[in-house]
Steps between C-alpha positions, in 0.01 A plus 500: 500500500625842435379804733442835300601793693331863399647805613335822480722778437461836706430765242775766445425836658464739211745773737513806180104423531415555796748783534269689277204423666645572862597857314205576360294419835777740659417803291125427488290866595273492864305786619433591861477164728320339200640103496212332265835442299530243714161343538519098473842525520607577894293499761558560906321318814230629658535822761331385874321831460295715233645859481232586313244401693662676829529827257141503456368446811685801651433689151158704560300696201646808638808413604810715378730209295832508449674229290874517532757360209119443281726349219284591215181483762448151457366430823363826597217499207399130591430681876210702289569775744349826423799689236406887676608311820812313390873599470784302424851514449793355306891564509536267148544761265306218226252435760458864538445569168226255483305586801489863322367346217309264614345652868527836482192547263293329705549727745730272703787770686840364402823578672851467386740381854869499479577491853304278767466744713359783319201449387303796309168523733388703828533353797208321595296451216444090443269266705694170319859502326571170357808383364545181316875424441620853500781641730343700780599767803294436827554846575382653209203236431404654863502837375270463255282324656135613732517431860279111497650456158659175356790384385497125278772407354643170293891469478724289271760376779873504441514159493268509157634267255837476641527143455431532088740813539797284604444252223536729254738777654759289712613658816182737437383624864204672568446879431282579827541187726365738788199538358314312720147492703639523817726823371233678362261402796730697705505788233197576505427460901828726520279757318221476698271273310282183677597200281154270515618264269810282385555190264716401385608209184688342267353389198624236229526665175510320176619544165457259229665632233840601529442839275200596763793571767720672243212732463423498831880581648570752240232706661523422842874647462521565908469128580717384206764776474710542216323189345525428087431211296890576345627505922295191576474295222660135661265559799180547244606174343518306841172628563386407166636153556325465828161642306520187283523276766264627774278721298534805729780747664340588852613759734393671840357848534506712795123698575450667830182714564428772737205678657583814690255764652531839579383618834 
């Protein structure tokens, strides 16, 4: 009797390929915080809470609103807040340039911020300020806001990512590994705010095509700095290699969210 053997050879990676697709998801255009680039092809874990949920039930009808780091107002117009009540602002000069396009004639006030802690209202003049992944000043966010106001905010922590960060940027470290619930707890309470709430997670996230965190790394330039598919080409291929065996490239996010009131 003879035994046949088959063998099944592994298929050559096409490298000047996928170069050019890694490049072209690199230089691919976004607007404000808009990732539907991305839908079907990344994905993160579920948050334990609903920030927009808590938004809303601290957002009255006539409750002065102010959004801060909108992006291109995204979020803020899914709120369906009154616009004559609303302000937002943005210290992306892009983003800017689309919330002037795209808010301001609906009557939406928009803002440009360059410094955290000078922001261009009176003292005094918001019942909420919310703040979903933008840098923030307790002191100033005090400021601004009424006596019985509120304060809600969502942070990216500095341990966001860091783990897909390293894979592609060895010896990468993280770019604001103090930011931290805890720290900013004490930030605000330092200011004179009553934090009411604090969670705190860390989310899988999930990419499942190795072009979907090109795209996604070229933008998010803080948490990958000084990445480039010509940099980081040998770690994109090791990825790639563990995409065709597992399917997916998973990583770990850092959310923490924060209720604080004003007495």
């Amino acid at each position: 009797n003879v035994a046949l053997v088959f063998t099944m050879e592994r298929p050559v990676m096409d490298r000047d390929r996928l170069y050019a697709l890694w490049t072209q998801a690199q230089e691919h255009p976004t607007q404000g915080w808009d990732f539907s680039h991305l839908d079907g092809r990344m994905e993160s874990g579920a948050l334990p809470w609903d920030y927009r949920a808590i938004v809303l039930a601290r957002l009255r009808p006539d409750s002065r609103l102010l959004d801060m780091g909108t992006g291109g107002g995204e979020f803020l117009l899914g709120l369906g807040h009154p616009h004559r009540l609303t302000s937002v602002t943005e210290g992306y000069a892009p983003n800017l340039a689309l919330c002037q396009e795209r808010l301001s004639p609906l009557g939406i006030e928009v803002k440009a911020v360059r410094e955290d802690n000078r922001l261009d209202f009176p003292g005094e003049c918001f019942d909420l300020i919310i703040n979903r992944h933008e840098d923030l000043s307790a002191p100033e966010i005090f400021r601004c806001l009424k006596p019985g106001g509120m304060f809600i905010t969502q942070q990216v922590g500095g341990g966001n990512n860091h783990d897909l960060a390293k894979r592609l940027i060895p010896g990468c470290a993280p770019s604001f590994p103090d930011h931290t619930l805890s720290a900013n707890v004490r930030l605000l309470e330092a200011a004179g705010f009553e934090v009411i709430r604090r969670e705190e997670a860390f989310p899988r996230v999930r990419f499942y095509d190795v072009a979907a965190l090109v795209y996604f790394a070229g933008i998010i330039q803080w948490e990958f700095p000084g990445f480039s598919v010509d940099t980081s080409f040998e770690q994109l291929i090791s990825l790639q290699e563990e995409l065709e065996t597992t399917g997916h490239i998973d990583g770990t996010e850092h959310r923490f969210l924060i209720a604080a009131a004003k007495k």
